[in-house]
């Protein structure tokens, strides 16, 4: 019965798949990393949700959140996903000029978002909310700070791509590099979509 | 998160990227995303909506936005199913594990104001 | 019937690699330091892990000396806490995990017919980061005291208020660094296995070790971020006054335990699956039969991988989770025993009716099956919640997980060491000394950990540094201590064996000394840097076996009469395969991480910031480093995507001298 395990007939259909999957190593790696990051943000967001409404001293969320302000910065980050995908579309058409415009726009929108976050953090601190104030302060700053760090790394990568493109080192064949940075960038955006709803909008 | 079953069968094992959306389609997706965001913020201010309904609406809307970005901007709709499987595995695992985790701690019950 | 394939007979295939060898590089010590060769990295993983194994073993002996009798004074209470914490942390993170990484790094690419991993420099980074993290954690012994909160680091014990020294900080940052190493390693191996398989190497033809490594790497991929977050929260509590685990501020004291065990239970399978894979490779070779129920084996491995995510709270039955949660987790824990039991029957089925060759690797593999079964059975008793409530925090638990981790993982890893040593070194370890090693270790192991079942049921708690006389614990504790030194003696025999073999002038064993089944045995021992002079074409599971043996009507193996060699015993002259170039950026990026951590622990912010700048510089230089061929400055393109080959046909062509 053991002989049936490796029936030679099964050879035929498989030899066809020549170079494993035909996909690029880097792209598989990026998707694996993003899948892994789902659990990272899953743990952070769950911690925030667990501690909603459990702080024993103020300030409390409804006292410090500025929803219109955060809505605008959320919108800015959301639109940076559009400019990112337009940058990818541009390099795929070998349109270097638009590639640069959209890369720079994306990086600028990301910077505006981070700037907005810095402003938000300082205004919270002025209202007496710090990391060691209460559970809300701890879980809010660590979650959004973690996300902000992701955005910051994304901006660094976008600026690197922009400067590569200026030096003419980002030809059409390198479209995948832009695609990979784009995947990362969009992921950071979708995490913010969740944070905006779960942290800011849902009433406690 | 995966699309129709038929596309799975048609899709060969090799590098297969179906035609990417045009820039106009990307802009259209972005407009939808922007519109949903506006609705989200809008319903937040409608005090007449009961709390549970509001929560449900907000979660549905953010899930739609999440899916739109992942499926269109990240091309998951058009790309190899390997990527889809990888990402969906991580996403579903995260969702399931942390839901069980939060449920076991009764995160919904203790004193809140 | 499939035709077997001999070297020189396959049509020349286009190489998937297109990089020139940097002329300066691979010789001498500097060659090892800058290497990106997966085999050298695998060897370095193995050697480092063995050194840590000796350290962790010495710690174990100190613990056993202290507990050998009542009221001993070998260790103070404080020293005991540090030693048991470092023993557990070392054995898990610095021994079993990197040992599994050593085997995976060395073997996975060869077993799937590849020339290297998908990201060679990332591979080097993973190793050096592991080493940096291990050394960083051990440096705590010289800097005021080692971690002392147990390998699980439970809060509130590990909060600043109760552990004011830097001990726990070293644990937190050390594990973070090790986590980075494991995460990069996991991504690298996953991509390698998915995408670097040779033509014909379909998923269901992959050696079972490759499968089990793949499952383990996926578990790492998804489990590591959870402990990363847990450690970050603890870091914020300790360093920046956070309240995540501060019950007075309203925090839930179980948050840490949940996050830790959501990581911790998959971690158990991360530790055991590679050893299971090794045993599944070893048994068929010495039983001269294919693995019984290959597909079942694969799917039970995957099932374990998935179910491993739904059982973590069995580590928390005594914490008051409530009846619903406890019942659910108790049931899921019982269910996970099913795929595990299936695997045990697979191994027995493999042995059944086989022509057994009783060699050292075979003995270790059988030892694995027997000891792991005992550990698995005592594990099922933990799933029974009322029983577990009695067993929690007693020596019964210690007995259980040592039967799984030592009787399981370590026995399996030693089976692998003896089995693949001739492949790695070209020399056979002494079978005689190997058997002495095995029997001493088996007896010592059971003497050490068998009595702990009894001690646990008698109520001896874990993690106590001493105990009074007259509780009926003296005899079995003494037996256990004698057993621990028997294990130590067996390790001495192993070291003697290795040294004797190293200095012996034994002739090269050739490619296939065991009459084995998988691709790594088709190439010279030790393999050349490029592994395969020609990319292999795979036509069957157990490819090499099918090249050597035909089967008669009853499924009996009949050696094929062939007029050409099936394996390549010697490295052929004039094979030019372009391999990735060495690089020192991974090394710089790795060893900068502890500098950041020291800066943060001692609040020397300039140090942390300077190290951070160096880190970013190293990563940039790495990304922009012309990995070899001038037109490709990107790390990405180093790794032979198909698009690159078409761009450089000349460089991509594999130049092989005629094998005849
Ligand atoms: Cu467990």
CSV table of C-alpha atoms in Angstrom, one decimal, chain A:
chain,number,residue,atom,x,y,z
A,1,UNK,CA,0.0,0.0,0.0
A,2,UNK,CA,2.9,2.3,0.5
A,3,UNK,CA,3.7,2.1,-3.1
A,4,UNK,CA,0.6,3.9,-4.1
A,5,UNK,CA,1.8,7.0,-2.2
A,6,UNK,CA,4.1,8.0,-4.9
A,7,UNK,CA,2.4,7.0,-8.0
A,8,UNK,CA,4.6,8.1,-10.9
A,9,UNK,CA,1.5,9.2,-12.9
A,10,UNK,CA,1.2,12.3,-10.7
A,11,UNK,CA,4.5,13.5,-12.2
A,12,UNK,CA,2.9,14.7,-15.4
A,13,UNK,CA,0.6,17.4,-14.3
A,14,UNK,CA,3.1,19.0,-12.0
A,15,UNK,CA,6.1,19.3,-14.2
A,16,UNK,CA,4.3,22.1,-16.0
A,17,UNK,CA,4.5,24.5,-13.1
A,18,UNK,CA,8.0,25.5,-13.9
A,19,UNK,CA,9.3,28.4,-11.8
A,20,UNK,CA,7.2,27.7,-8.7
A,21,UNK,CA,4.5,30.4,-8.7
A,22,UNK,CA,5.7,32.9,-11.3
A,23,UNK,CA,5.1,35.7,-8.7
A,24,UNK,CA,7.8,37.9,-7.4
A,25,UNK,CA,9.6,37.1,-4.1
A,26,UNK,CA,9.4,40.7,-2.9
A,27,UNK,CA,5.6,40.9,-3.4
A,28,UNK,CA,5.0,37.6,-1.6
A,29,UNK,CA,7.2,38.9,1.2
A,30,UNK,CA,5.3,42.2,1.4
A,31,UNK,CA,1.9,40.5,1.6
A,32,UNK,CA,3.2,38.1,4.2
A,33,UNK,CA,4.5,41.0,6.2
A,34,UNK,CA,1.1,42.8,5.9
A,35,UNK,CA,-0.7,39.7,7.0
A,36,UNK,CA,1.6,39.6,10.0
A,37,UNK,CA,0.9,43.3,10.7
A,38,UNK,CA,-2.8,42.5,10.9
A,39,UNK,CA,-2.1,40.7,14.2
A,40,UNK,CA,0.1,43.6,15.4
A,41,UNK,CA,-2.6,46.1,15.0
A,42,UNK,CA,-5.2,43.6,16.0
A,43,UNK,CA,-3.5,43.3,19.4
A,44,UNK,CA,-3.2,47.1,19.8
A,45,UNK,CA,-6.7,47.9,18.7
A,46,UNK,CA,-8.1,45.2,21.0
A,47,UNK,CA,-6.2,46.6,23.9
A,48,UNK,CA,-7.7,50.0,23.2
A,49,UNK,CA,-11.2,48.5,22.9
A,50,UNK,CA,-10.7,46.5,26.1
A,51,UNK,CA,-9.8,49.6,28.0
A,52,UNK,CA,-12.6,51.8,26.6
A,53,UNK,CA,-14.4,53.5,29.4
A,54,UNK,CA,-12.3,51.9,32.1
A,55,UNK,CA,-10.1,54.9,33.0
A,56,UNK,CA,-10.7,55.8,36.7
A,57,UNK,CA,-9.6,59.4,36.2
A,58,UNK,CA,-10.0,61.9,33.4
A,59,UNK,CA,-9.6,63.3,30.8
A,60,UNK,CA,-12.0,61.0,29.0
A,61,UNK,CA,-12.2,60.6,25.2
A,62,UNK,CA,-15.3,62.7,24.7
A,63,UNK,CA,-13.6,65.6,26.5
A,64,UNK,CA,-10.6,65.8,24.2
A,65,UNK,CA,-11.6,64.4,20.8
A,66,UNK,CA,-12.0,67.0,18.1
A,67,UNK,CA,-14.0,65.0,15.6
A,68,UNK,CA,-14.1,67.6,12.8
A,69,UNK,CA,-10.4,68.0,13.0
A,70,UNK,CA,-9.7,64.3,12.9
A,71,UNK,CA,-12.2,63.8,10.1
A,72,UNK,CA,-10.1,66.2,8.0
A,73,UNK,CA,-6.9,64.5,8.7
A,74,UNK,CA,-8.5,61.1,8.1
A,75,UNK,CA,-9.7,62.4,4.7
A,76,UNK,CA,-6.2,63.6,3.9
A,77,UNK,CA,-4.8,60.1,4.5
A,78,UNK,CA,-7.5,58.5,2.5
A,79,UNK,CA,-6.8,60.7,-0.4
A,80,UNK,CA,-3.1,59.9,-0.2
A,81,UNK,CA,-4.1,56.4,-1.1
A,82,UNK,CA,-5.5,57.7,-4.3
A,83,UNK,CA,-2.4,59.7,-5.2
A,84,UNK,CA,-0.3,56.6,-4.3
A,85,UNK,CA,-2.2,54.4,-6.8
A,86,UNK,CA,-2.0,57.2,-9.4
A,87,UNK,CA,1.8,57.2,-8.9
A,88,UNK,CA,1.9,53.5,-9.6
A,89,UNK,CA,-0.3,53.9,-12.6
A,90,UNK,CA,2.1,56.6,-13.9
A,91,UNK,CA,5.2,54.5,-13.6
A,92,UNK,CA,3.5,51.6,-15.2
A,93,UNK,CA,2.8,53.9,-18.2
A,94,UNK,CA,6.4,55.2,-17.9
A,95,UNK,CA,5.1,58.7,-17.2
A,96,UNK,CA,8.0,59.9,-15.1
A,97,UNK,CA,6.7,63.4,-14.6
A,98,UNK,CA,3.4,62.3,-13.2
A,99,UNK,CA,5.2,59.6,-11.1
A,100,UNK,CA,7.1,62.3,-9.4
A,101,UNK,CA,4.1,64.6,-8.9
A,102,UNK,CA,2.1,61.8,-7.4
A,103,UNK,CA,4.9,60.5,-5.2
A,104,UNK,CA,5.6,63.9,-3.9
A,105,UNK,CA,1.9,64.6,-3.3
A,106,UNK,CA,1.5,61.3,-1.4
A,107,UNK,CA,4.5,62.1,0.8
A,108,UNK,CA,3.1,65.6,1.4
A,109,UNK,CA,-0.3,64.3,2.3
A,110,UNK,CA,1.3,61.8,4.7
A,111,UNK,CA,3.4,64.6,6.2
A,112,UNK,CA,0.2,66.7,6.7
A,113,UNK,CA,-1.4,63.7,8.4
A,114,UNK,CA,1.6,63.3,10.8
A,115,UNK,CA,1.7,67.1,11.4
A,116,UNK,CA,-2.0,66.9,12.3
A,117,UNK,CA,-1.3,64.0,14.7
A,118,UNK,CA,1.6,66.0,16.3
A,119,UNK,CA,-0.8,68.9,16.8
A,120,UNK,CA,-3.5,66.7,18.1
A,121,UNK,CA,-1.1,65.0,20.6
A,122,UNK,CA,0.2,68.4,21.9
A,123,UNK,CA,-3.3,69.7,22.3
A,124,UNK,CA,-4.3,66.6,24.2
A,125,UNK,CA,-1.2,67.0,26.4
A,126,UNK,CA,-2.2,70.6,27.0
A,127,UNK,CA,-5.6,69.4,28.1
A,128,UNK,CA,-3.9,67.2,30.7
A,129,UNK,CA,-3.9,63.8,28.8
A,130,UNK,CA,-0.5,62.1,28.9
A,131,UNK,CA,0.6,58.6,28.5
A,132,UNK,CA,0.8,58.1,32.2
A,133,UNK,CA,-2.4,60.0,33.0
A,134,UNK,CA,-4.9,57.1,32.7
A,135,UNK,CA,-5.7,54.0,30.7
A,136,UNK,CA,-7.2,56.1,28.0
A,137,UNK,CA,-3.9,58.1,27.6
A,138,UNK,CA,-1.8,54.9,27.6
A,139,UNK,CA,-3.9,53.0,25.1
A,140,UNK,CA,-4.7,56.0,22.9
A,141,UNK,CA,-1.1,57.3,22.5
A,142,UNK,CA,0.5,53.9,22.0
A,143,UNK,CA,-2.0,52.8,19.4
A,144,UNK,CA,-2.1,56.0,17.4
A,145,UNK,CA,1.6,56.6,17.9
A,146,UNK,CA,2.4,53.1,16.5
A,147,UNK,CA,0.3,53.9,13.5
A,148,UNK,CA,1.9,57.3,13.1
A,149,UNK,CA,5.3,55.6,13.2
A,150,UNK,CA,4.2,53.4,10.3
A,151,UNK,CA,3.1,56.5,8.4
A,152,UNK,CA,6.4,58.2,9.1
A,153,UNK,CA,8.3,55.2,7.7
A,154,UNK,CA,6.1,55.3,4.7
A,155,UNK,CA,6.9,58.9,4.1
A,156,UNK,CA,10.6,58.1,4.3
A,157,UNK,CA,10.2,55.4,1.7
A,158,UNK,CA,8.1,57.7,-0.6
A,159,UNK,CA,10.8,60.4,-0.4
A,160,UNK,CA,13.4,57.9,-1.2
A,161,UNK,CA,11.5,56.8,-4.3
A,162,UNK,CA,11.0,60.4,-5.2
A,163,UNK,CA,14.8,61.1,-5.0
A,164,UNK,CA,15.5,57.9,-6.9
A,165,UNK,CA,13.2,59.1,-9.6
A,166,UNK,CA,14.8,62.5,-9.8
A,167,UNK,CA,18.2,60.8,-10.3
A,168,UNK,CA,16.6,58.7,-13.1
A,169,UNK,CA,17.1,55.5,-11.1
A,170,UNK,CA,13.4,54.6,-11.1
A,171,UNK,CA,12.7,53.4,-14.6
A,172,UNK,CA,9.6,51.6,-15.7
A,173,UNK,CA,11.1,48.2,-14.9
A,174,UNK,CA,11.2,49.2,-11.3
A,175,UNK,CA,7.5,49.7,-11.1
A,176,UNK,CA,7.3,46.9,-8.6
A,177,UNK,CA,9.3,48.9,-6.1
A,178,UNK,CA,6.6,51.6,-6.3
A,179,UNK,CA,3.9,48.9,-6.1
A,180,UNK,CA,5.5,47.5,-2.9
A,181,UNK,CA,5.7,50.8,-1.2
A,182,UNK,CA,2.2,51.4,-2.3
A,183,UNK,CA,1.0,48.2,-0.7
A,184,UNK,CA,2.5,49.3,2.6
A,185,UNK,CA,1.0,52.8,2.2
A,186,UNK,CA,-2.5,51.5,1.5
A,187,UNK,CA,-2.2,49.1,4.4
A,188,UNK,CA,-1.3,51.9,6.8
A,189,UNK,CA,-4.4,53.8,5.4
A,190,UNK,CA,-6.8,50.9,5.9
A,191,UNK,CA,-5.6,50.6,9.5
A,192,UNK,CA,-6.4,54.2,10.0
A,193,UNK,CA,-9.9,53.6,8.6
A,194,UNK,CA,-10.4,51.1,11.4
A,195,UNK,CA,-8.8,53.3,14.0
A,196,UNK,CA,-10.9,56.3,13.0
A,197,UNK,CA,-14.1,54.3,13.4
A,198,UNK,CA,-13.2,52.2,16.4
A,199,UNK,CA,-11.3,54.8,18.4
A,200,UNK,CA,-12.9,58.1,17.5
A,201,UNK,CA,-16.4,57.6,16.2
A,202,UNK,CA,-18.0,54.7,18.1
A,203,UNK,CA,-19.5,56.1,21.2
A,204,UNK,CA,-18.4,54.7,24.5
